[in-house]
Structure formats: structure tokens, C-alpha cells
Coordinates of C-alpha atoms and ligand atoms in Angstrom, one line a residue:
M500 CA -0.3 -0.3 0.2
Q501 CA 1.7 3.5 -0.9
T502 CA 1.4 5.4 1.4
F503 CA 1.4 9.7 1.1
C504 CA 2.7 13.1 2.5
S505 CA 0.4 14.0 5.7
Y506 CA 0.5 18.0 4.1
H507 CA 0.6 16.8 -0.1
P508 CA -2.1 14.0 -0.2
T509 CA -1.6 13.9 -3.9
K510 CA 2.7 13.3 -3.2
P511 CA 3.6 9.6 -2.4
A512 CA 5.3 10.0 1.1
S513 CA 9.6 9.6 1.0
W514 CA 9.9 10.1 4.9
D515 CA 8.6 9.9 8.7
C516 CA 8.1 12.0 11.1
G517 CA 8.4 8.8 14.3
A518 CA 8.3 12.2 17.2
C519 CA 4.9 13.2 15.5
D520 CA 3.9 11.1 13.5
S521 CA 3.5 12.3 10.1
L522 CA 4.4 11.5 7.1
L523 CA 6.3 13.7 4.7
C524 CA 6.8 14.5 0.8
D525 CA 10.6 15.6 0.1
D526 CA 9.3 19.0 -0.3
C527 CA 8.1 19.2 3.3
V528 CA 11.2 17.7 5.2
V529 CA 13.8 20.5 5.8
C530 CA 17.2 19.3 4.8
R531 CA 19.8 21.4 6.5
K532 CA 23.6 20.5 5.6
V533 CA 25.6 20.5 8.4
N534 CA 29.8 20.2 7.1
Q535 CA 31.1 17.2 10.1
L536 CA 34.9 17.0 9.7
G537 CA 35.4 18.6 6.7
V538 CA 32.7 15.9 4.9
T539 CA 29.6 17.5 3.9
K540 CA 26.2 15.5 5.7
E541 CA 22.8 16.2 4.7
F542 CA 19.6 15.5 7.5
H543 CA 17.1 15.1 7.1
L544 CA 14.5 17.0 9.6
C545 CA 11.0 17.1 10.2
P546 CA 9.2 20.8 9.4
K547 CA 6.9 20.7 13.2
C548 CA 9.3 18.9 15.4
N549 CA 12.9 19.6 14.4
Q550 CA 13.8 16.0 14.9
E551 CA 15.3 13.6 12.4
V552 CA 13.4 12.3 10.1
K553 CA 13.6 8.6 8.2
W554 CA 13.7 7.8 5.3
L555 CA 10.9 4.9 3.9
G556 CA 13.1 3.6 0.5
V557 CA 12.2 3.9 -2.6
S558 CA 9.6 1.2 -2.6
N559 CA 7.0 4.1 -1.7
L560 CA 7.7 6.2 -4.4
L561 CA 7.6 3.1 -6.8
E562 CA 5.1 2.2 -9.2
P563 CA 5.1 -1.5 -9.5
F564 CA 6.6 -2.4 -12.5
W565 CA 3.5 -4.8 -13.6
E566 CA 1.7 -0.7 -13.9
R567 CA 4.6 0.1 -16.5
L568 CA 4.9 -2.5 -18.6
P569 CA 4.4 -0.8 -21.8
R570 CA 7.7 1.3 -20.7
F571 CA 10.0 -1.5 -20.5
F572 CA 8.9 -2.1 -24.2
I573 CA 9.7 1.4 -25.0
Y574 CA 13.5 1.6 -23.1
P575 CA 15.5 -0.1 -26.3
F576 CA 13.6 2.5 -29.0
S577 CA 15.3 5.3 -26.3
L578 CA 17.2 7.3 -29.2
R579 CA 20.4 5.8 -27.1
P580 CA 20.0 2.3 -27.1
L581 CA 18.6 2.5 -30.5
I582 CA 21.2 3.7 -32.3
L583 CA 23.8 1.6 -30.4
N584 CA 21.6 -1.7 -31.7
I585 CA 21.1 -0.8 -34.6
I586 CA 25.3 0.0 -35.3
L587 CA 26.6 -3.5 -33.8
C588 CA 23.4 -5.3 -36.2
L589 CA 25.5 -3.3 -38.5
A590 CA 28.5 -4.2 -37.9
M591 CA 27.7 -7.8 -37.7
L592 CA 26.9 -8.4 -41.5
F593 CA 30.5 -7.9 -41.8
F594 CA 31.9 -11.2 -39.5
L595 CA 28.3 -13.4 -40.9
E596 CA 30.6 -16.7 -42.5
N597 CA 31.6 -18.7 -40.2
S598 CA 35.6 -18.4 -39.2
L599 CA 37.1 -18.7 -36.0
F600 CA 37.8 -14.3 -36.1
N601 CA 34.3 -13.9 -37.3
S602 CA 32.7 -15.7 -34.2
L603 CA 34.9 -14.1 -31.9
A604 CA 34.2 -10.7 -33.5
R605 CA 30.0 -11.7 -32.9
F606 CA 30.7 -13.1 -29.8
A607 CA 33.3 -9.1 -28.7
I608 CA 29.7 -7.3 -30.5
W609 CA 27.5 -9.0 -28.2
G610 CA 29.4 -8.8 -25.6
I611 CA 29.4 -5.3 -26.1
W612 CA 25.6 -5.0 -26.0
L613 CA 25.7 -7.3 -22.6
K614 CA 27.5 -4.7 -20.8
Y615 CA 25.5 -2.2 -21.9
S616 CA 22.0 -4.1 -21.0
F617 CA 24.1 -4.8 -17.6
S618 CA 24.9 -1.7 -16.9
A619 CA 21.2 -0.6 -17.7
L620 CA 20.9 -2.8 -15.6
Q621 CA 22.5 -1.1 -12.5
T622 CA 21.4 2.3 -13.6
T623 CA 18.0 1.2 -13.3
A624 CA 18.5 -0.6 -9.6
K625 CA 19.4 2.4 -8.1
G626 CA 17.1 4.6 -9.3
N627 CA 17.7 6.2 -13.1
L628 CA 14.6 5.4 -14.8
N629 CA 16.4 6.3 -18.3
P630 CA 19.1 4.7 -20.4
P631 CA 22.3 4.9 -19.7
D632 CA 24.6 6.5 -21.5
V633 CA 26.9 5.2 -24.3
T634 CA 30.4 5.4 -22.1
A635 CA 33.2 3.9 -22.6
Q636 CA 32.2 2.8 -18.7
N637 CA 29.1 1.6 -19.7
I638 CA 29.8 -0.9 -22.7
S639 CA 33.6 -1.6 -22.5
K640 CA 35.2 -1.1 -18.5
D641 CA 34.8 -3.2 -16.4
F642 CA 34.4 -6.2 -19.0
Q643 CA 34.3 -8.6 -16.1
E644 CA 30.9 -8.2 -15.0
V645 CA 30.1 -9.5 -18.8
F646 CA 32.2 -12.8 -18.1
K647 CA 31.0 -12.8 -14.7
Q648 CA 27.8 -13.3 -15.8
L649 CA 29.1 -15.8 -18.5
G650 CA 29.9 -17.9 -16.1
I651 CA 26.8 -18.2 -14.7
Y652 CA 25.2 -19.2 -18.0
F653 CA 29.1 -21.5 -18.3
V654 CA 27.9 -23.7 -14.9
L655 CA 24.2 -23.8 -16.4
A656 CA 25.3 -25.2 -19.3
F657 CA 27.7 -27.7 -18.0
L658 CA 25.3 -29.2 -15.6
F659 CA 22.2 -28.8 -18.0
G660 CA 25.2 -31.8 -20.1
I661 CA 25.5 -33.5 -17.6
V662 CA 22.1 -34.1 -16.6
V663 CA 21.1 -34.6 -20.1
N664 CA 24.1 -37.6 -19.8
L665 CA 22.8 -38.9 -16.3
F666 CA 19.6 -38.2 -17.1
G667 CA 18.5 -38.3 -20.6
K668 CA 16.8 -35.4 -22.3
N669 CA 13.3 -35.3 -20.4
F670 CA 14.7 -35.0 -17.8
G671 CA 17.5 -32.2 -19.5
I672 CA 14.2 -30.0 -19.8
L673 CA 13.2 -29.9 -16.8
Y674 CA 16.6 -28.9 -15.8
G675 CA 17.1 -26.9 -18.2
A676 CA 13.3 -24.9 -17.0
I677 CA 14.3 -24.8 -13.3
A678 CA 17.5 -23.1 -14.2
L679 CA 15.4 -20.6 -16.1
L680 CA 13.8 -19.9 -13.3
F681 CA 16.4 -18.9 -11.5
L682 CA 18.4 -17.4 -13.7
P683 CA 17.0 -13.7 -13.4
S684 CA 17.7 -14.6 -9.9
M685 CA 21.1 -15.1 -10.2
I686 CA 21.9 -12.4 -12.1
I687 CA 20.3 -10.2 -9.8
L688 CA 22.4 -11.6 -7.4
L689 CA 25.6 -10.7 -9.2
V690 CA 24.7 -6.9 -10.2
S691 CA 24.2 -6.4 -6.1
T692 CA 26.4 -8.9 -4.7
Q693 CA 29.1 -8.4 -7.5
S694 CA 30.2 -11.7 -6.8
L695 CA 29.7 -14.9 -10.0
F696 CA 30.2 -17.4 -6.1
Q697 CA 27.1 -15.6 -4.2
A698 CA 25.3 -16.0 -7.7
L699 CA 25.7 -19.5 -8.3
N700 CA 25.0 -19.8 -4.8
P701 CA 22.5 -22.1 -4.2
F702 CA 21.1 -21.1 -0.5
A703 CA 21.5 -17.5 -2.3
F704 CA 19.7 -18.3 -5.1
L705 CA 17.1 -20.1 -4.0
R706 CA 15.9 -18.1 -1.0
L707 CA 15.6 -14.5 -3.1
P708 CA 12.6 -16.0 -5.3
F709 CA 11.2 -16.4 -2.1
R710 CA 11.6 -13.1 0.0
I711 CA 10.8 -10.9 -3.4
G712 CA 7.1 -13.6 -2.8
G713 CA 4.7 -13.4 -5.8
G714 CA 7.1 -10.0 -8.1
Y715 CA 9.2 -13.2 -8.7
L716 CA 7.0 -15.5 -11.1
L717 CA 5.2 -12.0 -12.4
M718 CA 8.7 -10.7 -13.7
Y719 CA 9.2 -14.6 -14.3
F720 CA 6.2 -14.9 -16.5
F721 CA 6.9 -11.2 -18.3
L722 CA 10.7 -12.7 -18.8
I723 CA 9.4 -15.7 -20.7
T724 CA 6.7 -13.9 -22.5
L725 CA 9.0 -11.4 -23.4
G726 CA 11.6 -14.2 -25.1
G727 CA 8.8 -15.6 -27.1
A728 CA 8.0 -12.5 -28.7
P729 CA 11.2 -11.6 -30.8
V730 CA 10.5 -15.4 -32.1
V731 CA 6.9 -14.0 -33.1
I732 CA 7.1 -11.6 -34.5
L733 CA 10.1 -13.1 -36.9
N734 CA 8.1 -15.7 -37.8
L735 CA 5.3 -13.0 -39.1
T736 CA 7.1 -11.2 -40.4
I737 CA 9.7 -13.4 -42.1
E738 CA 8.1 -13.8 -46.0
L739 CA 8.5 -10.6 -45.9
L740 CA 11.5 -9.7 -45.1
P741 CA 14.8 -10.3 -48.3
M742 CA 17.0 -13.4 -46.5
A743 CA 19.6 -11.2 -46.2
M744 CA 17.9 -9.0 -43.7
V745 CA 17.1 -12.1 -41.5
P746 CA 19.8 -12.6 -39.6
I747 CA 20.7 -9.0 -38.6
I748 CA 16.9 -7.8 -37.9
T749 CA 17.0 -11.1 -35.4
I750 CA 19.8 -10.4 -33.6
F751 CA 18.0 -6.7 -33.4
F752 CA 14.8 -8.3 -32.0
K753 CA 17.6 -10.3 -29.3
N754 CA 19.6 -7.1 -28.4
Y755 CA 15.8 -6.1 -28.4
Y756 CA 14.5 -8.6 -25.7
T757 CA 17.9 -9.0 -23.7
L758 CA 18.1 -5.0 -22.8
I759 CA 14.1 -5.8 -21.6
S760 CA 14.8 -8.0 -19.0
Y761 CA 18.5 -6.3 -17.9
N762 CA 16.0 -3.2 -17.7
L763 CA 13.0 -5.5 -15.9
M764 CA 15.2 -6.9 -13.5
G765 CA 16.9 -4.1 -12.5
Y766 CA 13.6 -2.2 -11.6
V767 CA 12.3 -5.8 -9.4
L768 CA 16.0 -4.8 -8.1
L769 CA 15.1 -1.9 -6.7
Q770 CA 11.6 -1.9 -6.4
Y771 CA 12.2 -4.8 -3.6
H772 CA 15.2 -3.9 -2.9
E773 CA 14.4 -3.5 0.9
K774 CA 13.1 -7.3 0.7
I775 CA 16.3 -8.3 -1.7
G776 CA 18.9 -6.6 1.0
Y777 CA 20.3 -4.4 -1.5
D778 CA 21.1 -1.0 -0.4
I779 CA 20.0 2.6 -2.0
D780 CA 21.2 5.0 -0.1
Y781 CA 18.5 8.2 -0.3
E782 CA 21.2 10.3 -1.8
D783 CA 21.9 8.3 -4.7
F784 CA 18.2 7.4 -5.2
A785 CA 17.9 11.3 -5.2
R786 CA 21.0 12.2 -6.9
E787 CA 19.7 9.5 -9.9
T788 CA 16.4 10.4 -9.7
R789 CA 16.9 14.3 -10.3
K790 CA 18.8 13.4 -13.2
K791 CA 15.3 12.3 -15.4
K792 CA 13.2 15.4 -13.7
I793 CA 13.2 18.7 -15.3
P794 CA 15.0 21.1 -13.1
T795 CA 12.6 22.9 -11.6
S796 CA 12.8 26.1 -8.8
P797 CA 13.3 23.5 -6.0
A798 CA 10.3 24.5 -3.1
S799 CA 11.6 27.1 -0.3
P800 CA 12.1 24.7 2.9
L801 CA 10.1 28.1 4.9
L802 CA 7.1 28.4 2.9
N803 CA 6.7 24.9 3.0
E804 CA 7.4 25.0 6.4
I805 CA 4.9 27.8 6.8
E806 CA 1.8 25.7 4.6
I807 CA 2.6 22.3 7.0
Q808 CA 1.6 25.7 9.7
V809 CA -1.4 26.4 7.4
K810 CA -2.9 23.6 6.9
D811 CA -2.3 22.3 10.5
G812 CA -4.4 25.0 11.6
N813 CA -1.7 27.2 13.3
Y814 CA -2.3 30.2 11.8
D815 CA -0.7 32.3 14.8
Q816 CA 2.3 30.0 14.7
A817 CA 2.7 30.5 10.6
I818 CA 2.3 34.5 11.4
K819 CA 5.4 34.6 13.9
I820 CA 7.6 32.3 11.0
I821 CA 6.8 35.0 8.7
Q822 CA 7.6 38.2 10.7
T823 CA 10.6 37.3 11.8
E824 CA 11.6 36.4 8.3
I825 CA 10.5 40.0 7.2
N826 CA 11.4 41.5 10.9
I827 CA 14.7 40.1 11.6
N828 CA 16.1 37.9 8.1
N829 CA 14.7 41.4 5.9
S830 CA 12.7 39.0 3.7
T831 CA 11.3 40.8 0.2
D832 CA 10.2 37.5 -0.3
L833 CA 7.2 37.9 -2.8
D834 CA 6.4 34.4 -2.0
I835 CA 6.1 34.7 2.0
F836 CA 4.8 38.6 1.2
D837 CA 2.1 37.1 0.1
R838 CA 1.6 34.3 2.8
Y839 CA 1.7 36.9 5.7
Y840 CA -1.3 38.7 3.0
Q841 CA -3.4 36.4 3.1
L842 CA -2.4 35.1 7.0
L843 CA -3.9 38.7 8.2
K844 CA -6.5 38.9 5.5
L845 CA -8.2 35.4 6.9
K846 CA -7.5 36.6 11.1
N847 CA -8.9 40.2 10.0
M848 CA -6.0 41.0 11.9
S849 CA -6.7 44.4 9.7
S850 CA -4.6 47.1 11.0
D851 CA -1.3 44.3 10.5
M852 CA -3.3 43.3 6.8
L853 CA -2.9 47.9 5.9
S854 CA 0.9 48.7 7.3
H855 CA 2.1 45.3 5.5
G856 CA -1.1 45.7 2.6
K857 CA 1.9 48.7 1.7
K858 CA 4.9 47.2 1.5
Y859 CA 3.6 44.1 0.1
I860 CA 1.3 46.6 -2.9
D861 CA 4.6 48.8 -3.4
I862 CA 6.6 45.2 -4.4
L863 CA 4.4 44.5 -6.5
I864 CA 3.8 47.1 -8.6
D865 CA 7.5 47.7 -8.9
S866 CA 7.5 44.1 -9.9
N867 CA 5.2 45.0 -12.7
N868 CA 2.3 41.9 -10.9
T869 CA -0.8 44.4 -12.1
S870 CA -3.4 41.9 -11.0
K871 CA -2.3 41.2 -7.7
A872 CA -1.4 44.3 -7.0
C873 CA -5.1 46.2 -8.6
K874 CA -5.8 43.2 -6.0
V875 CA -4.9 43.7 -2.8
Y876 CA -5.2 47.9 -3.9
I877 CA -9.1 46.9 -3.9
E878 CA -8.9 45.0 -0.2
C879 CA -7.3 47.3 1.8
S880 CA -9.4 50.3 0.3
N881 CA -12.0 48.6 1.3
V882 CA -11.3 48.1 4.4
D883 CA -9.8 51.5 5.1
K884 CA -10.9 54.3 2.2
Q885 CA -8.0 56.2 2.1
F886 CA -5.3 53.8 1.9
A887 CA -2.8 54.5 -0.1
P888 CA 1.0 52.6 -1.5
G889 CA 3.4 54.7 -1.9
S890 CA 3.8 57.9 -4.4
K891 CA 5.4 56.4 -6.9
G892 CA 4.3 53.1 -7.9
F893 CA 0.7 54.6 -7.1
V894 CA -0.6 56.8 -10.1
K895 CA 1.1 53.6 -12.3
L896 CA -1.9 51.5 -10.1
A897 CA -4.2 53.2 -10.7
G898 CA -3.9 53.2 -14.7
W899 CA -4.0 50.0 -14.0
L900 CA -7.0 49.6 -12.2
K901 CA -8.5 52.1 -15.2
K902 CA -7.7 49.1 -17.6
A903 CA -8.7 46.4 -16.2
G904 CA -12.3 48.4 -16.0
H905 CA -12.7 48.7 -12.2
S906 CA -13.2 52.1 -12.5
K907 CA -14.1 53.5 -9.4
E908 CA -11.2 52.1 -7.7
A909 CA -9.6 54.0 -10.6
I910 CA -11.0 57.0 -9.3
R911 CA -10.7 56.3 -5.3
A912 CA -7.1 56.1 -6.0
Y913 CA -6.2 59.3 -8.7
S914 CA -8.6 60.8 -5.3
T915 CA -6.5 59.6 -2.3
F916 CA -3.4 60.3 -3.6
T917 CA -4.3 64.4 -4.6
K918 CA -5.0 63.8 -0.5
V919 CA -2.2 62.0 0.5
Y920 CA 0.8 63.5 -1.7
S921 CA -0.9 66.9 -2.0
K922 CA 3.1 68.4 -2.6
D923 CA 3.2 65.9 -5.6
P924 CA 4.2 67.9 -9.1
R925 CA 1.7 65.2 -11.5
I926 CA -1.7 65.9 -9.0
P927 CA -2.6 68.1 -12.2
N928 CA -1.9 65.5 -14.3
V929 CA -4.0 63.1 -11.4
Y930 CA -7.1 65.6 -12.1
F931 CA -7.2 65.2 -15.4
R932 CA -6.7 61.2 -15.4
A933 CA -9.5 61.1 -13.0
A934 CA -11.8 63.4 -15.0
E935 CA -11.5 61.0 -18.3
I936 CA -12.8 58.5 -16.3
L937 CA -15.7 60.4 -15.0
N938 CA -16.5 61.5 -18.6
E939 CA -15.9 57.8 -20.4
R940 CA -16.7 55.0 -17.9
L941 CA -19.2 56.5 -15.2
G942 CA -21.2 59.3 -17.5
Q943 CA -20.8 61.9 -14.3
K944 CA -20.4 64.3 -17.1
T945 CA -20.8 67.4 -13.8
K946 CA -18.3 66.0 -11.8
A947 CA -16.0 65.8 -14.6
R948 CA -16.3 69.1 -16.0
N949 CA -17.2 70.4 -12.6
L950 CA -13.2 68.7 -12.0
L951 CA -10.9 70.0 -14.6
N952 CA -12.9 73.9 -13.8
G953 CA -11.4 73.2 -10.8
L954 CA -8.2 71.8 -12.3
I955 CA -7.9 75.0 -14.0
K956 CA -8.1 77.6 -11.6
K957 CA -6.6 76.1 -9.6
Y958 CA -3.2 75.5 -11.6
P959 CA -4.1 78.1 -14.4
D960 CA -0.3 78.4 -15.5
H961 CA 0.3 74.3 -16.0
D962 CA 1.4 73.0 -19.0
I963 CA -1.7 70.7 -19.3
I964 CA -3.9 73.4 -19.5
P965 CA -4.4 73.8 -23.0
F966 CA -4.7 70.2 -23.4
V967 CA -7.3 70.2 -20.7
K968 CA -10.0 73.5 -21.7
N969 CA -9.3 71.5 -25.0
Y970 CA -10.8 67.9 -23.6
L971 CA -13.5 70.6 -21.0
K972 CA -14.6 72.1 -25.1
G973 CA -15.5 68.3 -25.7
I974 CA -18.1 67.0 -22.5
T975 CA -21.2 67.8 -24.0
I976 CA -24.1 67.9 -21.6
Ligands
ZN1414 ZN1 8.2 15.3 13.3
ZN1415 ZN1 4.6 17.6 1.4

């Protein structure tokens, strides 16, 4: 059963706080990097009680392999493995005729693919669900891994020979079926222990399927069916293909199958790593998973902390955290300002809301956040008609209000401006803008005329006056 974050019901939980019994996702835990004797260590803490939290392992974050089968089929068709597969198949063309040298060459080419598949198994088991790069590391380095695998096949084949010799063909088939059943177990053991001896140790390879349980049989079933699939496809299409192409296409599909099965085994190892006893470290897993994610801006731990307090209904605590951040750490983070504003509004703390709203709206205007600035102004000026942002952005804001169709509020803003910033040189312009709205938007032509006449009287020498007089002529009542 998958468990979810107590605060983000759609996100699988990755951490467990034993102290307060909360299940938390990656966004919720607070990550502290501490330098201990020159080594940076990461600690993950509960945002509520500051205790270290326990990682739940990957199984909760992964969908079970049987729910993502289509993706195993697509995996070998990703660009990197596809190109490598095609190149290797084409290379095979040169070594098709029978000779010792050609056999060795074919073996080497096959080995490259097996090594690449093995790397795919390893990277998948670490949590990276993308095919590995085609690098020297992944196709040739540590080539002994390929030989170790061959060691498994060799031992199985050798025993097969003995069984057939001693007991006959039928027992041979029975042996083959049993060996095939435990082959994935051996390969998984080889990866997790890196020891051929462990992989061939009956106590180990017989026990592992029981640890995994029904999942192992299911995996086995898929591997067997998958193994049959290329043969079926080939039989269906063989008549449509030119004869010369048949060996190459066969190799292509064999490779395809190999990669799928290794990818699947890697995923099973990842999914059941706790049961198998394969250690996956949170840091490794996070690094590998991050590789496939499009980088997004990381959620701020402080915001998460605030969000958690809010979701728990501890508004006062959330307000306290924000006040510390703003007053002591001088934060001007827009998100924090927004949370604070919303909280003060929610708690009906009007005077705090107005004084914070003033700072908040100035930042909004500065960052040209028109719709939010308008909204905050409307809300605050509904509480206090004289609510006024700083003089610098106020006129701009009034313009935005008009543009957004909030004519009354725009008039209110212009009017407040003339009262609060009565010495501002932009006052005549502001009067004129207000008259414009009265005339054009609100149909209050008399009011507009009176306002403009007053403007002419008060500032007879201002630059704007000729323009105002001209405009006045156009207002016919
Ligand atoms: Zn806790
Ligand atoms: Zn969460």
C-alpha cells in the first residue's frame, strides 16, 4: 500500500517522523547540510518538531513494475540504446560467415550489448529510469562483469550437459526449466553482491525468489513471454523480409529482448531492494532521480514550513515565522509577503493587513504584477478608503485599475493620491485622469466638468491646461 504525504495528499511520502507521526514528502522535510570534519552531511528534519526523519525507502515512491510494463517495451527504443543496437547489428554484417575470427568478433559485439544491458540494470536499480549513456564506462569498462555473467551461463550449460548425459533428454528439459526460473535470481544477485560465487550459491539464489514473493513469478512470466515475442514477430514477418536481412533483424530483436529483460530485472531489484537486502542510499537515489527530472525551482523550505502550519490550522505560529523572516531577516520574498498578507486577511487583523499591504503592494507594483496589485489595492481600500501605496507606484496602479475596468476604484485611487500626496507635481495630471474616467467610463459628465474647471482655476499656468481646455469643450451635457 502506497502512503502519501500528510500535507500533500497526492505526493507519495518519502519520510516518516517518529516524533509526531507525520508522513512527509521531499518538499516538506527540511534539509540541513552540516559540515562534519570536512565532510558535508545532509540531515533531513521534520518541519514541525525539528527531529530527524526516517527515509521510507524507494518502494513507496515507485509504481510496481507490472503497472509500467509499456515503458519497459519503449526503453530499448530510446535514442541511445536504439542507435547502439543498430550500429552493433550493422557491424555484425561484416562477420556473418563462419570462421574462428568472425565468431570471436561476433562474440565481442554481443558482449558490448550485454555489457550495456548490464549497465542498464545497474542504473535502473539505483533509481535512474532512463537508459544509460553509451560511454566507454557502460560498454567496455569492467568488462569482467560480462565474463561473470557468462560464468553463470557456462555453469548452467555445463550442468545441463551432465544432467542430459546421466538422466536423458527429458530430465534435461526439466532441468532447463528450473534453471531458467532461477536465472533472473542469479543475475540480480550478481548485481547486488558483485560476486559470481554468491550468484551461483544455491542458498542465495533459491532464497531470493521467496523474499520477493509473487512479484518474482510475475517477473519470470514476463521474461518468458518477452523472450518468445521476438520469435513470434520474426515468424510473422519473415516472408516480407529480404533473406539477407533476416539474421540482422533477428539479432536486433534478440538485443531488444536482452535490454528489456535487464531493465526489468533492474527495476525489480529497485522495487524490492529492501526485501533483497540491496542497499539504496537516499542521496544516491535522489541524485539518480533528479537526473531525469526537468530542473524546477526548488520549493523553499520556509514556505513549506509555513504551509504546514497553515494546513494544521496554526495560523498564529505561521504568522510568527513570517514576522521573524520579514522583521529580523529582512526578507522581501514575494511569496512570503503574499502568505503573510493572506494570513492577516484570514485572521481579520485589519491594521496589520493594511500596514503590511502597503509594503506588499509596493513590491507588486515594482515587479509589474498588475492583477495582484489591483486585487490587494481593492481589498485594502475597501477596509480603509484612505489606503495608499507609496507615491512612486500609486499613479501607475490607478492606471492599471482603469485598464482592468475597475473605474470606481481607479477614481478612488486618484482621489486618495491627491489627498495623501498633495504636494506631488503629478497632481494636475491625476485630476485630469480622474475626470477622463468620470466622463468616459462612468458617464458623470457634470462631475468631470467641475473637476476640470477646478483644475484650471487651481493651476492656471500648468502645461496641461491648454489640453484640459480643449478636452473640456468635448464634454457636452
Ligand atoms: Zn515531527
Ligand atoms: Zn508534503
